[in-house]
mmCIF file of C-alpha atoms in Angstrom:
data_model
loop_
_atom_site.group_PDB
_atom_site.id
_atom_site.type_symbol
_atom_site.label_atom_id
_atom_site.label_comp_id
_atom_site.label_asym_id
_atom_site.label_seq_id
_atom_site.Cartn_x
_atom_site.Cartn_y
_atom_site.Cartn_z
ATOM 1 C CA MET A 1 45.757 14.226 39.633
ATOM 2 C CA ALA A 2 43.799 10.984 40.206
ATOM 3 C CA HIS A 3 43.972 8.290 37.750
ATOM 4 C CA GLY A 4 41.497 5.818 39.374
ATOM 5 C CA ALA A 5 40.965 2.663 37.594
ATOM 6 C CA GLN A 6 41.532 4.055 34.135
ATOM 7 C CA GLN A 7 44.011 2.321 31.852
ATOM 8 C CA LEU A 8 47.353 4.143 31.732
ATOM 9 C CA SER A 9 49.210 4.704 28.613
ATOM 10 C CA PRO A 10 52.597 3.068 28.433
ATOM 11 C CA GLU A 11 54.418 6.369 28.550
ATOM 12 C CA LEU A 12 52.497 7.422 31.883
ATOM 13 C CA GLU A 13 52.878 4.082 33.369
ATOM 14 C CA ALA A 14 56.744 4.472 32.996
ATOM 15 C CA LEU A 15 56.827 7.916 34.184
ATOM 16 C CA LEU A 16 54.879 7.012 37.339
ATOM 17 C CA ARG A 17 57.750 4.569 38.169
ATOM 18 C CA THR A 18 60.187 7.344 38.588
ATOM 19 C CA LYS A 19 60.768 9.797 41.422
ATOM 20 C CA TRP A 20 59.216 12.876 39.944
ATOM 21 C CA GLY A 21 56.494 11.001 38.015
ATOM 22 C CA ALA A 22 55.424 9.238 41.130
ATOM 23 C CA ARG A 23 54.660 12.563 42.841
ATOM 24 C CA GLN A 24 51.999 12.996 39.956
ATOM 25 C CA ILE A 25 53.034 16.517 39.024
ATOM 26 C CA TYR A 26 53.413 15.517 35.460
ATOM 27 C CA SER A 27 51.042 13.523 33.376
ATOM 28 C CA SER A 28 53.098 13.081 30.274
ATOM 29 C CA TYR A 29 56.644 13.486 29.095
ATOM 30 C CA SER A 30 55.382 16.513 26.837
ATOM 31 C CA GLU A 31 54.822 18.216 30.204
ATOM 32 C CA VAL A 32 58.371 17.203 31.450
ATOM 33 C CA GLN A 33 59.680 18.545 28.055
ATOM 34 C CA SER A 34 57.985 21.839 28.496
ATOM 35 C CA PHE A 35 59.333 22.274 32.131
ATOM 36 C CA PHE A 36 62.944 21.767 30.850
ATOM 37 C CA ASN A 37 62.576 23.871 27.863
ATOM 38 C CA HIS A 38 61.630 26.642 30.212
ATOM 39 C CA TRP A 39 64.025 26.030 32.900
ATOM 40 C CA ALA A 40 67.065 25.971 30.435
ATOM 41 C CA PHE A 41 66.970 29.813 30.134
ATOM 42 C CA GLY A 42 64.310 30.890 32.659
ATOM 43 C CA PRO A 43 63.372 30.095 36.243
ATOM 44 C CA ASP A 44 61.847 26.988 37.653
ATOM 45 C CA ARG A 45 58.227 28.334 38.174
ATOM 46 C CA ASP A 46 57.880 26.421 41.430
ATOM 47 C CA ILE A 47 60.950 28.062 43.092
ATOM 48 C CA PRO A 48 60.637 31.861 43.778
ATOM 49 C CA THR A 49 64.345 32.416 43.824
ATOM 50 C CA SER A 50 65.108 30.383 40.661
ATOM 51 C CA ILE A 51 67.011 32.046 37.845
ATOM 52 C CA ASP A 52 67.744 29.192 35.311
ATOM 53 C CA HIS A 53 68.858 25.626 35.463
ATOM 54 C CA ASP A 54 72.686 26.130 35.414
ATOM 55 C CA THR A 55 72.636 28.964 38.040
ATOM 56 C CA ASP A 56 70.137 27.083 40.286
ATOM 57 C CA VAL A 57 72.395 23.917 40.519
ATOM 58 C CA SER A 58 75.745 25.740 40.479
ATOM 59 C CA GLY A 59 78.049 24.337 42.996
ATOM 60 C CA THR A 60 75.500 21.889 44.391
ATOM 61 C CA TYR A 61 75.075 19.419 41.550
ATOM 62 C CA LEU A 62 77.576 16.601 42.469
ATOM 63 C CA GLY A 63 76.627 13.854 40.014
ATOM 64 C CA PRO A 64 78.549 15.350 37.034
ATOM 65 C CA ASP A 65 81.852 15.645 38.715
ATOM 66 C CA ARG A 66 81.699 12.260 40.505
ATOM 67 C CA ILE A 67 80.897 10.345 37.172
ATOM 68 C CA ALA A 68 83.821 12.124 35.539
ATOM 69 C CA ARG A 69 86.069 10.990 38.234
ATOM 70 C CA LEU A 70 84.935 7.399 37.652
ATOM 71 C CA VAL A 71 85.103 7.329 33.923
ATOM 72 C CA LEU A 72 87.909 9.631 32.762
ATOM 73 C CA PRO A 73 90.850 7.426 34.050
ATOM 74 C CA ARG A 74 89.562 4.445 31.898
ATOM 75 C CA LEU A 75 89.264 6.214 28.568
ATOM 76 C CA GLN A 76 91.330 6.215 25.541
ATOM 77 C CA PRO A 77 92.291 9.450 23.995
ATOM 78 C CA LYS A 78 89.525 11.187 22.076
ATOM 79 C CA THR A 79 86.871 8.670 23.033
ATOM 80 C CA ARG A 80 83.432 9.127 21.443
ATOM 81 C CA ILE A 81 81.029 9.438 24.185
ATOM 82 C CA ILE A 82 77.171 9.533 24.275
ATOM 83 C CA ASP A 83 75.619 11.611 27.059
ATOM 84 C CA ILE A 84 72.138 10.411 27.533
ATOM 85 C CA CYS A 85 69.621 13.065 28.928
ATOM 86 C CA SER A 86 72.446 15.472 28.785
ATOM 87 C CA GLY A 87 70.446 18.653 29.663
ATOM 88 C CA THR A 88 72.782 21.655 29.431
ATOM 89 C CA GLY A 89 75.856 19.617 29.214
ATOM 90 C CA LEU A 90 77.379 19.930 32.688
ATOM 91 C CA SER A 91 78.044 16.209 32.769
ATOM 92 C CA GLY A 92 79.861 16.144 29.398
ATOM 93 C CA GLN A 93 82.003 19.376 29.897
ATOM 94 C CA PRO A 94 84.725 17.585 32.028
ATOM 95 C CA PHE A 95 85.164 15.261 29.124
ATOM 96 C CA ILE A 96 85.248 17.844 26.445
ATOM 97 C CA GLU A 97 87.927 19.755 28.376
ATOM 98 C CA ARG A 98 90.143 16.736 28.086
ATOM 99 C CA GLY A 99 89.744 16.226 24.338
ATOM 100 C CA HIS A 100 86.936 13.644 24.246
ATOM 101 C CA LEU A 101 84.039 13.837 21.636
ATOM 102 C CA VAL A 102 80.677 14.114 23.178
ATOM 103 C CA THR A 103 77.247 13.724 21.639
ATOM 104 C CA GLY A 104 74.162 14.760 23.648
ATOM 105 C CA PHE A 105 70.753 13.318 23.643
ATOM 106 C CA ASP A 106 67.894 14.960 25.585
ATOM 107 C CA LEU A 107 64.123 15.525 25.683
ATOM 108 C CA SER A 108 64.734 19.359 25.664
ATOM 109 C CA SER A 109 65.896 21.069 22.670
ATOM 110 C CA ARG A 110 66.424 24.300 24.754
ATOM 111 C CA MET A 111 68.718 22.417 27.139
ATOM 112 C CA LEU A 112 70.681 21.068 24.121
ATOM 113 C CA GLU A 113 71.336 24.641 22.993
ATOM 114 C CA LYS A 114 73.476 25.165 26.143
ATOM 115 C CA ALA A 115 75.181 21.775 25.560
ATOM 116 C CA LYS A 116 76.066 22.758 21.952
ATOM 117 C CA ALA A 117 77.574 25.964 23.284
ATOM 118 C CA ARG A 118 79.789 23.935 25.692
ATOM 119 C CA GLY A 119 81.331 22.231 22.842
ATOM 120 C CA TYR A 120 79.275 19.046 22.291
ATOM 121 C CA GLN A 121 80.140 17.673 18.985
ATOM 122 C CA ASP A 122 76.493 16.864 18.153
ATOM 123 C CA THR A 123 73.110 16.881 19.845
ATOM 124 C CA CYS A 124 69.833 15.011 19.269
ATOM 125 C CA THR A 125 66.407 15.733 20.533
ATOM 126 C CA GLY A 126 64.110 12.950 21.552
ATOM 127 C CA ASN A 127 62.073 10.761 23.884
ATOM 128 C CA LEU A 128 64.357 7.977 25.134
ATOM 129 C CA LEU A 129 61.429 5.648 25.903
ATOM 130 C CA VAL A 130 59.689 5.713 22.520
ATOM 131 C CA ASP A 131 62.103 6.998 19.850
ATOM 132 C CA ASP A 132 64.621 5.070 17.856
ATOM 133 C CA LEU A 133 68.162 6.443 18.260
ATOM 134 C CA PRO A 134 70.127 7.363 15.279
ATOM 135 C CA TRP A 135 73.243 5.374 16.306
ATOM 136 C CA LYS A 136 74.362 1.806 16.692
ATOM 137 C CA GLU A 137 77.580 0.495 18.217
ATOM 138 C CA GLU A 138 79.159 3.872 17.514
ATOM 139 C CA PHE A 139 80.413 5.029 20.968
ATOM 140 C CA GLY A 140 83.261 3.943 23.250
ATOM 141 C CA ALA A 141 81.484 5.237 26.315
ATOM 142 C CA LEU A 142 78.056 6.246 27.626
ATOM 143 C CA ILE A 143 77.526 8.517 30.505
ATOM 144 C CA SER A 144 74.102 9.667 32.043
ATOM 145 C CA VAL A 145 73.554 11.741 35.264
ATOM 146 C CA GLY A 146 70.308 12.753 36.867
ATOM 147 C CA ALA A 147 67.773 11.019 34.609
ATOM 148 C CA LEU A 148 67.501 7.331 35.476
ATOM 149 C CA GLY A 149 65.140 6.740 38.310
ATOM 150 C CA GLU A 150 64.381 10.327 38.478
ATOM 151 C CA TRP A 151 62.538 10.659 35.099
ATOM 152 C CA ILE A 152 63.020 7.426 33.222
ATOM 153 C CA PRO A 153 62.874 3.839 34.754
ATOM 154 C CA PRO A 154 66.301 2.336 34.067
ATOM 155 C CA GLU A 155 65.122 -1.089 33.319
ATOM 156 C CA ASP A 156 63.092 0.242 30.387
ATOM 157 C CA VAL A 157 65.938 1.611 28.461
ATOM 158 C CA LEU A 158 69.241 -0.023 29.307
ATOM 159 C CA ASP A 159 68.883 -2.530 26.532
ATOM 160 C CA LYS A 160 68.510 0.333 24.031
ATOM 161 C CA LEU A 161 71.462 2.335 25.498
ATOM 162 C CA PHE A 162 73.838 -0.636 25.391
ATOM 163 C CA SER A 163 73.187 -0.967 21.741
ATOM 164 C CA LEU A 164 74.725 2.383 21.172
ATOM 165 C CA LEU A 165 78.115 1.122 22.385
ATOM 166 C CA SER A 166 81.010 -0.720 20.801
ATOM 167 C CA PRO A 167 80.881 -4.419 21.370
ATOM 168 C CA GLN A 168 84.213 -4.437 23.029
ATOM 169 C CA ASN A 169 86.037 -1.996 25.367
ATOM 170 C CA ALA A 170 83.005 0.051 26.060
ATOM 171 C CA ILE A 171 82.608 1.828 29.287
ATOM 172 C CA VAL A 172 79.402 3.049 31.148
ATOM 173 C CA GLY A 173 79.162 5.629 33.932
ATOM 174 C CA ILE A 174 75.520 6.401 35.090
ATOM 175 C CA THR A 175 73.526 7.533 38.098
ATOM 176 C CA SER A 176 70.169 6.142 38.906
ATOM 177 C CA GLU A 177 67.987 7.623 41.740
ATOM 178 C CA VAL A 178 68.087 5.134 44.765
ATOM 179 C CA GLU A 179 64.404 4.918 45.613
ATOM 180 C CA HIS A 180 63.257 4.145 42.204
ATOM 181 C CA THR A 181 66.044 1.724 41.092
ATOM 182 C CA ASN A 182 66.128 -2.070 41.612
ATOM 183 C CA ILE A 183 69.727 -2.412 41.679
ATOM 184 C CA HIS A 184 69.650 -6.308 41.642
ATOM 185 C CA LEU A 185 67.712 -5.971 38.266
ATOM 186 C CA ILE A 186 70.030 -3.396 36.905
ATOM 187 C CA ARG A 187 73.115 -5.556 37.873
ATOM 188 C CA ARG A 188 71.518 -8.647 35.953
ATOM 189 C CA ILE A 189 70.872 -6.467 32.899
ATOM 190 C CA PHE A 190 74.447 -5.190 32.792
ATOM 191 C CA LYS A 191 75.619 -8.790 33.113
ATOM 192 C CA GLU A 192 73.403 -10.031 30.278
ATOM 193 C CA HIS A 193 75.070 -7.440 28.035
ATOM 194 C CA GLY A 194 78.569 -8.553 29.018
ATOM 195 C CA PHE A 195 79.328 -5.708 31.335
ATOM 196 C CA GLN A 196 81.441 -6.074 34.624
ATOM 197 C CA ILE A 197 80.311 -3.633 37.185
ATOM 198 C CA ILE A 198 83.404 -2.109 38.844
ATOM 199 C CA THR A 199 81.469 0.415 41.021
ATOM 200 C CA SER A 200 77.858 0.628 42.328
ATOM 201 C CA GLU A 201 78.268 3.069 45.091
ATOM 202 C CA LEU A 202 75.812 5.227 47.089
ATOM 203 C CA GLY A 203 76.111 8.832 47.172
ATOM 204 C CA PRO A 204 74.331 12.247 47.084
ATOM 205 C CA GLY A 205 73.553 13.816 43.652
ATOM 206 C CA LEU A 206 72.397 17.204 44.632
ATOM 207 C CA ARG A 207 72.752 19.253 47.752
ATOM 208 C CA ASN A 208 70.734 22.397 47.187
ATOM 209 C CA PRO A 209 68.359 23.892 49.748
ATOM 210 C CA LYS A 210 66.053 24.685 46.825
ATOM 211 C CA TYR A 211 65.319 21.165 45.988
ATOM 212 C CA PRO A 212 64.636 17.698 47.644
ATOM 213 C CA ILE A 213 67.749 15.681 48.501
ATOM 214 C CA GLU A 214 69.020 13.490 45.623
ATOM 215 C CA ASN A 215 70.506 10.140 46.460
ATOM 216 C CA TYR A 216 71.972 8.074 43.572
ATOM 217 C CA TYR A 217 73.544 4.901 42.761
ATOM 218 C CA TYR A 218 76.908 5.698 40.843
ATOM 219 C CA ILE A 219 77.437 2.834 38.456
ATOM 220 C CA LEU A 220 80.732 2.325 36.581
ATOM 221 C CA ALA A 221 80.843 -0.747 34.282
ATOM 222 C CA VAL A 222 83.054 -1.947 31.509
ATOM 223 C CA ARG A 223 83.253 -4.904 28.901
#
């Protein structure tokens, strides 16, 4: 896919600043949406041995458990949590099992069907870059695993995400793919919104021979 000197749409320009967009496999978020809608219940077409999303990453997707270990000890009982780009709900499941109330937001409605089956209190489908979100200052915590840096430039959406959280006693636990994250800029945005970053450690996100190695920043912040 050659773009040449043509002017890019803001959506495509943002996608190209991410890990998967930079590989120029996808030319729009509609194509990304179609991929995830199919992968939710069917195989990744590029992987001959693929079955479906949850089966493919079972036991090798490290991000959800690591974010849960960082965030869970800091939560009050029955915290309302927004899981951004929640997919099938693998990241929210540890929180639901401990009695927290998780809402999922994702580009793929088919992925969210599985999140609902896992016990998500509510779900909403949309494009995080362009759509208005139907909440404001409603959540005590925000989590996001496997999306920022990989599919969405974090600097483009953090302001929007922070508006979903309570002005005080809010907790954020996110991953951001290392090669497409300006960690200094991210730290500055957190600080501008009154957050103190407790952890910004490096670590693997996915160790699966079917897929390229994922390396994340694991960020925990409070205000």
